[in-house]
Amino acid sequence: MIFVGFGFLMTFLKKYGFSSVGFNMLIAAFGLQWGILMQGFWHMKSGKISVNIESMINADFSTATALISFGALLGKTSPIQMLILTLLEITMFACNEHLVTKVFKATDVGASMTIHAFGAYFGLAAAFVLYRPGLTNKHDNDESTYHSDMFAMIGTLFLWLFWPSFNSAIAEAQVTAIINTYYSLAACTIVTFALSSLVDKRGKFSMVLIQNATLAGGVAVGTCADLEIHPFSAMFIGVIAGIVSVLGFQFLTPVMASKLRIQDTCGVHNLHGLPGILGGIAGIVVTAIKTETRNGHVLTPAMQAAALGSTLAIAIVGGALTGAILKIPFLGQVSDQNCFDDSAYWEVPEDETVPEIHSSHRDEHSRFEAAM
């Protein structure tokens, strides 16, 4: 999910494929190591950080927050800026996760709040501070092509397939978490296809919505994935998540860019932010209706609400402060003209043309004759 799913999901930009996959790999490799240290500081035993499968999984989760924020800033930041963001965000994420799980003793097994909502609003707050007036009018490269959308769909399929394992990785009731996530994703996908056609004037499907909103069900069901909810309840959460995500992409994203000065490249607010809040609300409702226990204590709606509130507050404040740090000039922020363009940081091969291909074949044929 981290290296292939998130990486390819962001390849929809026609001239930013190298950066989407390459920077994603860089951030993930750095974040995995830093995440083990930051989370290990809160769980030290005899003054030592334990390194095991569980700590590696949790570090993998922490990396996801930085990659979600990367989606909001995609095409507008340098590699150095993203590494600094990863360093600061994972540090704050570890503090917030400790607060949610150890102080409030709330449940968030699929991390709807601590990863998805946190990463989304951290990135959006940073994007607000890093607002670029020069990109108010749509940039020429801020669009997709047929082939770039196909690559992005590969990321969607990887994320969709492995989301049940993501939500169940550290769950006590793993089978329950897998079932609930699967049904939520399936219901969300059906609703997304239906709404995608309904909101289009010509009644056609939108690849942007299919790539993103079909995953919202996995985000929204995360908080209560391993709780004893009926499959119908999981499907209902997926349906609501699909509706919220599609309507967000269609109507809210343009308003955020024009009125709120938040340029959200990948639409993380609609895939991770709003469904993450929905997941937190679902956790509040479930713990209010049913008595659920985890690690010997009863889950309460008040603590679930406190966890959601603290997550949003820390994410927004932390993202804004990080955005202010990233505005420092010597960090190599790319110019407006070079945004969404691989050539600013990568050696990009020139596009081949038909005459060049024919010329190459003739040269090879000539060399073959000379050798004979």
CSV table of C-alpha atoms in Angstrom, one decimal:
chain,number,residue,atom,x,y,z
A,1,MET,CA,0.0,0.0,0.0
A,2,ILE,CA,2.7,2.5,1.0
A,3,PHE,CA,5.1,2.1,-1.9
A,4,VAL,CA,2.9,1.0,-4.7
A,5,GLY,CA,-0.6,2.1,-3.7
A,6,PHE,CA,0.1,5.6,-2.6
A,7,GLY,CA,2.9,6.0,-5.2
A,8,PHE,CA,0.9,5.1,-8.3
A,9,LEU,CA,-2.3,6.8,-7.1
A,10,MET,CA,-0.5,10.1,-7.4
A,11,THR,CA,0.8,9.5,-11.0
A,12,PHE,CA,-2.3,11.1,-12.5
A,13,LEU,CA,-0.5,14.3,-13.4
A,14,LYS,CA,0.7,14.1,-17.0
A,15,LYS,CA,4.3,15.3,-16.3
A,16,TYR,CA,4.8,14.4,-12.7
A,17,GLY,CA,5.0,10.6,-12.7
A,18,PHE,CA,8.7,10.3,-11.8
A,19,SER,CA,8.2,12.6,-8.9
A,20,SER,CA,5.0,11.0,-7.7
A,21,VAL,CA,6.5,7.5,-7.5
A,22,GLY,CA,10.1,8.5,-6.7
A,23,PHE,CA,9.4,11.1,-4.0
A,24,ASN,CA,6.8,8.7,-2.5
A,25,MET,CA,9.6,6.1,-2.2
A,26,LEU,CA,12.0,8.6,-0.6
A,27,ILE,CA,9.4,9.8,1.9
A,28,ALA,CA,8.4,6.2,2.8
A,29,ALA,CA,11.9,4.9,3.2
A,30,PHE,CA,12.8,7.9,5.5
A,31,GLY,CA,9.5,7.8,7.4
A,32,LEU,CA,9.7,4.1,8.2
A,33,GLN,CA,13.0,4.7,10.0
A,34,TRP,CA,12.0,7.9,11.7
A,35,GLY,CA,8.6,6.4,12.7
A,36,ILE,CA,10.2,3.4,14.5
A,37,LEU,CA,12.3,5.9,16.6
A,38,MET,CA,9.5,8.4,17.4
A,39,GLN,CA,6.9,5.7,18.3
A,40,GLY,CA,9.6,3.7,20.1
A,41,PHE,CA,10.3,6.6,22.5
A,42,TRP,CA,6.8,6.2,23.8
A,43,HIS,CA,7.1,2.5,24.3
A,44,MET,CA,10.6,2.0,25.6
A,45,LYS,CA,11.4,-1.0,27.7
A,46,SER,CA,14.5,-0.8,30.1
A,47,GLY,CA,15.6,2.3,28.2
A,48,LYS,CA,15.6,0.5,24.8
A,49,ILE,CA,13.4,0.8,21.7
A,50,SER,CA,11.9,-2.5,20.8
A,51,VAL,CA,12.1,-3.5,17.1
A,52,ASN,CA,9.7,-6.2,16.0
A,53,ILE,CA,7.0,-6.8,13.4
A,54,GLU,CA,4.4,-4.7,15.3
A,55,SER,CA,6.8,-1.7,15.6
A,56,MET,CA,7.5,-2.0,11.9
A,57,ILE,CA,3.8,-2.1,11.1
A,58,ASN,CA,3.2,1.0,13.3
A,59,ALA,CA,6.1,2.8,11.6
A,60,ASP,CA,4.5,1.9,8.3
A,61,PHE,CA,1.3,3.5,9.5
A,62,SER,CA,3.1,6.7,10.6
A,63,THR,CA,4.6,7.0,7.1
A,64,ALA,CA,1.1,7.0,5.6
A,65,THR,CA,0.3,10.3,7.3
A,66,ALA,CA,3.2,12.0,5.5
A,67,LEU,CA,2.2,10.5,2.2
A,68,ILE,CA,-1.3,11.8,2.6
A,69,SER,CA,0.0,15.3,3.3
A,70,PHE,CA,2.3,14.9,0.3
A,71,GLY,CA,-0.9,14.4,-1.8
A,72,ALA,CA,-2.2,17.8,-0.8
A,73,LEU,CA,1.1,19.4,-1.7
A,74,LEU,CA,1.9,17.3,-4.8
A,75,GLY,CA,3.7,19.2,-7.5
A,76,LYS,CA,4.4,22.3,-5.5
A,77,THR,CA,7.2,21.3,-3.1
A,78,SER,CA,10.8,20.2,-3.3
A,79,PRO,CA,12.2,16.9,-2.0
A,80,ILE,CA,14.0,18.7,0.8
A,81,GLN,CA,10.7,20.4,1.9
A,82,MET,CA,9.0,17.0,1.9
A,83,LEU,CA,11.7,15.4,4.0
A,84,ILE,CA,11.4,18.2,6.6
A,85,LEU,CA,7.6,17.8,6.6
A,86,THR,CA,8.0,14.1,7.1
A,87,LEU,CA,10.3,14.6,10.0
A,88,LEU,CA,8.0,17.0,11.8
A,89,GLU,CA,4.7,15.4,10.9
A,90,ILE,CA,5.7,11.9,12.1
A,91,THR,CA,7.0,13.4,15.3
A,92,MET,CA,3.6,15.1,16.0
A,93,PHE,CA,1.8,12.0,14.8
A,94,ALA,CA,3.6,9.9,17.4
A,95,CYS,CA,2.6,12.3,20.1
A,96,ASN,CA,-1.0,12.5,19.0
A,97,GLU,CA,-1.3,8.7,18.7
A,98,HIS,CA,0.1,8.3,22.3
A,99,LEU,CA,-2.5,10.8,23.5
A,100,VAL,CA,-5.4,9.0,21.7
A,101,THR,CA,-4.5,5.5,22.6
A,102,LYS,CA,-2.8,5.8,26.0
A,103,VAL,CA,-4.3,8.9,27.6
A,104,PHE,CA,-7.8,8.9,26.1
A,105,LYS,CA,-7.8,5.1,25.7
A,106,ALA,CA,-9.9,5.5,22.5
A,107,THR,CA,-10.0,2.9,19.8
A,108,ASP,CA,-8.9,3.7,16.3
A,109,VAL,CA,-7.7,0.3,14.9
A,110,GLY,CA,-7.9,1.4,11.3
A,111,ALA,CA,-6.6,4.9,12.1
A,112,SER,CA,-9.5,6.8,10.5
A,113,MET,CA,-8.6,9.7,12.9
A,114,THR,CA,-4.9,9.3,13.8
A,115,ILE,CA,-3.7,8.7,10.2
A,116,HIS,CA,-6.2,9.7,7.6
A,117,ALA,CA,-7.8,12.8,9.3
A,118,PHE,CA,-4.5,13.8,10.8
A,119,GLY,CA,-2.5,13.5,7.5
A,120,ALA,CA,-5.2,15.2,5.5
A,121,TYR,CA,-5.6,18.3,7.7
A,122,PHE,CA,-1.9,18.5,8.4
A,123,GLY,CA,-1.3,18.7,4.7
A,124,LEU,CA,-4.2,21.1,4.1
A,125,ALA,CA,-3.0,23.5,6.8
A,126,ALA,CA,0.5,23.4,5.2
A,127,ALA,CA,-1.1,24.0,1.8
A,128,PHE,CA,-2.9,27.0,3.2
A,129,VAL,CA,0.3,28.6,4.4
A,130,LEU,CA,2.1,27.7,1.2
A,131,TYR,CA,-0.7,29.1,-1.0
A,132,ARG,CA,0.5,30.1,-4.5
A,133,PRO,CA,-1.4,33.0,-6.1
A,134,GLY,CA,0.3,32.2,-9.4
A,135,LEU,CA,-1.5,28.9,-9.5
A,136,THR,CA,-5.0,30.4,-9.1
A,137,ASN,CA,-5.6,29.9,-12.8
A,138,LYS,CA,-5.2,26.3,-13.7
A,139,HIS,CA,-1.6,25.3,-14.5
A,140,ASP,CA,-1.0,23.7,-17.9
A,141,ASN,CA,0.5,20.6,-16.3
A,142,ASP,CA,-2.1,20.3,-13.5
A,143,GLU,CA,-4.1,17.7,-15.5
A,144,SER,CA,-4.1,14.1,-16.5
A,145,THR,CA,-3.8,12.1,-19.7
A,146,TYR,CA,-5.3,8.8,-20.7
A,147,HIS,CA,-2.1,6.9,-19.8
A,148,SER,CA,-1.4,8.8,-16.5
A,149,ASP,CA,-4.9,8.0,-15.3
A,150,MET,CA,-4.4,4.3,-16.1
A,151,PHE,CA,-1.2,4.3,-13.9
A,152,ALA,CA,-3.1,6.0,-11.1
A,153,MET,CA,-5.8,3.4,-11.3
A,154,ILE,CA,-3.1,0.8,-10.6
A,155,GLY,CA,-2.6,2.5,-7.3
A,156,THR,CA,-6.3,2.5,-6.6
A,157,LEU,CA,-6.6,-1.2,-7.2
A,158,PHE,CA,-3.6,-2.0,-4.9
A,159,LEU,CA,-5.0,0.2,-2.1
A,160,TRP,CA,-8.5,-1.3,-2.5
A,161,LEU,CA,-7.2,-4.9,-2.4
A,162,PHE,CA,-4.9,-4.4,0.6
A,163,TRP,CA,-7.1,-2.0,2.7
A,164,PRO,CA,-8.7,-4.9,4.7
A,165,SER,CA,-5.2,-6.0,5.8
A,166,PHE,CA,-4.3,-2.4,6.6
A,167,ASN,CA,-7.3,-2.0,8.9
A,168,SER,CA,-6.8,-5.4,10.5
A,169,ALA,CA,-3.0,-5.5,10.9
A,170,ILE,CA,-3.0,-4.7,14.6
A,171,ALA,CA,-6.6,-5.5,15.4
A,172,GLU,CA,-7.6,-8.0,18.2
A,173,ALA,CA,-10.5,-9.3,16.1
A,174,GLN,CA,-8.8,-9.4,12.7
A,175,VAL,CA,-11.4,-11.4,10.9
A,176,THR,CA,-14.1,-8.9,12.0
A,177,ALA,CA,-12.0,-6.0,10.8
A,178,ILE,CA,-11.4,-7.7,7.4
A,179,ILE,CA,-15.1,-8.4,6.9
A,180,ASN,CA,-16.2,-4.9,7.9
A,181,THR,CA,-13.6,-3.2,5.7
A,182,TYR,CA,-14.4,-5.4,2.7
A,183,TYR,CA,-18.2,-4.7,2.8
A,184,SER,CA,-17.6,-1.0,3.4
A,185,LEU,CA,-15.3,-0.7,0.4
A,186,ALA,CA,-17.7,-2.7,-1.8
A,187,ALA,CA,-20.7,-0.6,-0.9
A,188,CYS,CA,-18.7,2.6,-1.3
A,189,THR,CA,-17.6,1.5,-4.8
A,190,ILE,CA,-21.1,0.9,-6.0
A,191,VAL,CA,-22.3,4.3,-4.7
A,192,THR,CA,-19.3,6.1,-6.2
A,193,PHE,CA,-19.9,4.7,-9.7
A,194,ALA,CA,-23.6,5.6,-9.5
A,195,LEU,CA,-23.0,9.2,-8.2
A,196,SER,CA,-20.1,9.7,-10.6
A,197,SER,CA,-22.6,9.2,-13.5
A,198,LEU,CA,-25.3,11.3,-11.8
A,199,VAL,CA,-23.1,14.4,-11.1
A,200,ASP,CA,-21.7,14.4,-14.7
A,201,LYS,CA,-23.8,16.5,-17.2
A,202,ARG,CA,-23.4,13.8,-19.8
A,203,GLY,CA,-23.9,10.9,-17.5
A,204,LYS,CA,-20.4,9.6,-17.8
A,205,PHE,CA,-18.0,8.2,-15.2
A,206,SER,CA,-15.2,10.4,-13.9
A,207,MET,CA,-11.8,8.7,-13.5
A,208,VAL,CA,-10.9,11.1,-10.7
A,209,LEU,CA,-13.9,10.0,-8.7
A,210,ILE,CA,-13.3,6.3,-9.4
A,211,GLN,CA,-9.6,6.5,-8.5
A,212,ASN,CA,-10.3,8.2,-5.1
A,213,ALA,CA,-13.8,8.0,-3.8
A,214,THR,CA,-14.0,4.2,-4.2
A,215,LEU,CA,-11.5,4.1,-1.3
A,216,ALA,CA,-13.4,6.3,1.1
A,217,GLY,CA,-15.2,3.4,2.6
A,218,GLY,CA,-12.0,1.8,3.8
A,219,VAL,CA,-11.0,5.1,5.5
A,220,ALA,CA,-14.4,5.7,7.2
A,221,VAL,CA,-14.8,2.2,8.6
A,222,GLY,CA,-11.3,2.2,10.1
A,223,THR,CA,-12.1,3.4,13.6
A,224,CYS,CA,-14.8,0.8,14.3
A,225,ALA,CA,-13.5,-1.9,11.9
A,226,ASP,CA,-12.9,-4.5,14.7
A,227,LEU,CA,-16.0,-3.6,16.8
A,228,GLU,CA,-19.0,-5.8,16.8
A,229,ILE,CA,-21.1,-4.0,14.1
A,230,HIS,CA,-23.2,-5.8,11.6
A,231,PRO,CA,-22.1,-6.1,8.0
A,232,PHE,CA,-25.0,-3.9,7.1
A,233,SER,CA,-23.7,-1.2,9.4
A,234,ALA,CA,-20.3,-1.4,7.7
A,235,MET,CA,-22.0,-1.1,4.3
A,236,PHE,CA,-24.0,1.9,5.5
A,237,ILE,CA,-20.7,3.6,6.6
A,238,GLY,CA,-19.3,2.9,3.1
A,239,VAL,CA,-22.3,4.3,1.4
A,240,ILE,CA,-22.2,7.6,3.4
A,241,ALA,CA,-18.4,7.8,2.8
A,242,GLY,CA,-18.9,7.4,-1.0
A,243,ILE,CA,-21.5,10.1,-1.1
A,244,VAL,CA,-19.4,12.5,1.0
A,245,SER,CA,-16.3,11.9,-1.0
A,246,VAL,CA,-18.0,12.3,-4.4
A,247,LEU,CA,-19.8,15.5,-3.4
A,248,GLY,CA,-16.6,16.8,-1.9
A,249,PHE,CA,-14.6,16.3,-5.1
A,250,GLN,CA,-17.4,17.8,-7.2
A,251,PHE,CA,-18.4,20.8,-5.2
A,252,LEU,CA,-16.1,21.4,-2.2
A,253,THR,CA,-12.7,21.3,-3.7
A,254,PRO,CA,-13.3,24.2,-6.1
A,255,VAL,CA,-14.6,26.3,-3.3
A,256,MET,CA,-11.6,25.5,-1.1
A,257,ALA,CA,-9.2,26.6,-3.9
A,258,SER,CA,-11.1,29.8,-4.7
A,259,LYS,CA,-12.5,31.0,-1.4
A,260,LEU,CA,-10.3,29.3,1.3
A,261,ARG,CA,-7.0,29.6,-0.5
A,262,ILE,CA,-6.3,25.8,-0.1
A,263,GLN,CA,-4.9,24.2,-3.2
A,264,ASP,CA,-5.4,20.5,-2.7
A,265,THR,CA,-3.7,18.7,-5.6
A,266,CYS,CA,-4.9,15.2,-5.0
A,267,GLY,CA,-8.1,16.0,-3.1
A,268,VAL,CA,-7.0,14.4,0.1
A,269,HIS,CA,-9.7,16.3,2.0
A,270,ASN,CA,-12.3,14.3,0.2
A,271,LEU,CA,-10.6,10.9,0.3
A,272,HIS,CA,-8.9,11.1,3.8
A,273,GLY,CA,-10.1,14.2,5.6
A,274,LEU,CA,-13.9,14.0,5.5
A,275,PRO,CA,-14.1,10.2,5.6
A,276,GLY,CA,-11.7,10.2,8.5
A,277,ILE,CA,-14.0,12.5,10.4
A,278,LEU,CA,-16.9,10.3,9.4
A,279,GLY,CA,-14.9,7.3,10.9
A,280,GLY,CA,-14.4,9.2,14.1
A,281,ILE,CA,-18.1,10.0,14.3
A,282,ALA,CA,-19.0,6.4,13.6
A,283,GLY,CA,-16.7,5.3,16.5
A,284,ILE,CA,-18.6,7.8,18.8
A,285,VAL,CA,-22.0,6.4,17.7
A,286,VAL,CA,-21.0,2.7,18.1
A,287,THR,CA,-19.5,3.2,21.5
A,288,ALA,CA,-22.6,5.1,22.6
A,289,ILE,CA,-25.0,2.4,21.4
A,290,LYS,CA,-23.0,-0.7,22.4
A,291,THR,CA,-20.6,-1.6,25.3
A,292,GLU,CA,-17.2,-2.3,23.9
A,293,THR,CA,-14.1,-3.1,25.8
A,294,ARG,CA,-10.4,-3.0,24.7
A,295,ASN,CA,-7.4,-3.9,26.8
A,296,GLY,CA,-9.6,-4.2,29.9
A,297,HIS,CA,-11.3,-0.9,29.8
A,298,VAL,CA,-14.7,0.2,28.4
A,299,LEU,CA,-14.7,2.5,25.4
A,300,THR,CA,-16.7,5.6,25.9
A,301,PRO,CA,-18.1,8.1,23.3
A,302,ALA,CA,-16.7,11.0,25.3
A,303,MET,CA,-13.1,9.7,24.9
A,304,GLN,CA,-13.7,8.9,21.2
A,305,ALA,CA,-14.9,12.5,20.7
A,306,ALA,CA,-11.9,13.8,22.6
A,307,ALA,CA,-9.6,11.7,20.4
A,308,LEU,CA,-11.1,13.2,17.2
A,309,GLY,CA,-10.9,16.7,18.5
A,310,SER,CA,-7.3,16.5,19.6
A,311,THR,CA,-6.3,14.9,16.3
A,312,LEU,CA,-7.8,17.7,14.3
A,313,ALA,CA,-6.4,20.4,16.5
A,314,ILE,CA,-2.9,19.0,16.6
A,315,ALA,CA,-3.0,18.4,12.8
A,316,ILE,CA,-4.1,21.8,11.9
A,317,VAL,CA,-1.8,23.7,14.2
A,318,GLY,CA,1.2,21.4,13.4
A,319,GLY,CA,0.5,21.7,9.7
A,320,ALA,CA,0.4,25.4,9.8
A,321,LEU,CA,3.6,25.7,11.7
A,322,THR,CA,5.3,23.2,9.4
A,323,GLY,CA,4.1,25.2,6.3
A,324,ALA,CA,5.7,28.3,7.8
A,325,ILE,CA,9.0,26.5,8.2
A,326,LEU,CA,8.8,25.2,4.6
A,327,LYS,CA,8.5,28.8,3.3
A,328,ILE,CA,12.1,29.5,4.2
A,329,PRO,CA,13.7,30.5,0.9
A,330,PHE,CA,16.8,28.3,0.9
A,331,LEU,CA,14.8,25.1,1.1
A,332,GLY,CA,14.5,25.2,-2.7
A,333,GLN,CA,10.8,25.8,-3.3
A,334,VAL,CA,10.1,25.2,-7.0
A,335,SER,CA,8.8,28.2,-9.1
A,336,ASP,CA,5.2,28.5,-10.2
A,337,GLN,CA,6.2,27.9,-13.8
A,338,ASN,CA,8.0,24.6,-12.9
A,339,CYS,CA,5.3,23.2,-10.7
A,340,PHE,CA,3.9,19.8,-11.7
A,341,ASP,CA,6.9,19.1,-13.9
A,342,ASP,CA,9.4,16.3,-13.4
A,343,SER,CA,12.1,18.1,-15.3
A,344,ALA,CA,12.7,20.4,-12.3
A,345,TYR,CA,14.3,17.6,-10.3
A,346,TRP,CA,14.7,14.6,-12.7
A,347,GLU,CA,16.6,13.7,-15.9
A,348,VAL,CA,13.6,13.2,-18.2
A,349,PRO,CA,14.1,11.4,-21.5
A,350,GLU,CA,13.0,13.3,-24.6
A,351,ASP,CA,9.8,12.0,-26.3
A,352,GLU,CA,10.6,9.8,-29.2
A,353,THR,CA,9.0,10.6,-32.6
A,354,VAL,CA,8.3,8.3,-35.5
A,355,PRO,CA,11.1,9.7,-37.8
A,356,GLU,CA,13.6,9.2,-35.0
A,357,ILE,CA,12.5,5.6,-34.6
A,358,HIS,CA,12.8,4.9,-38.3
A,359,SER,CA,16.2,6.5,-38.3
A,360,SER,CA,17.3,4.3,-35.5
A,361,HIS,CA,16.2,1.2,-37.3
A,362,ARG,CA,18.1,2.3,-40.4
A,363,ASP,CA,21.2,2.9,-38.4
A,364,GLU,CA,20.9,-0.6,-36.8
A,365,HIS,CA,20.4,-2.1,-40.3
A,366,SER,CA,23.5,-0.3,-41.6
A,367,ARG,CA,25.6,-1.5,-38.7
A,368,PHE,CA,24.3,-5.1,-39.4
A,369,GLU,CA,25.3,-4.9,-43.1
A,370,ALA,CA,28.7,-3.5,-42.2
A,371,ALA,CA,29.3,-6.4,-39.7
A,372,MET,CA,28.4,-8.9,-42.5
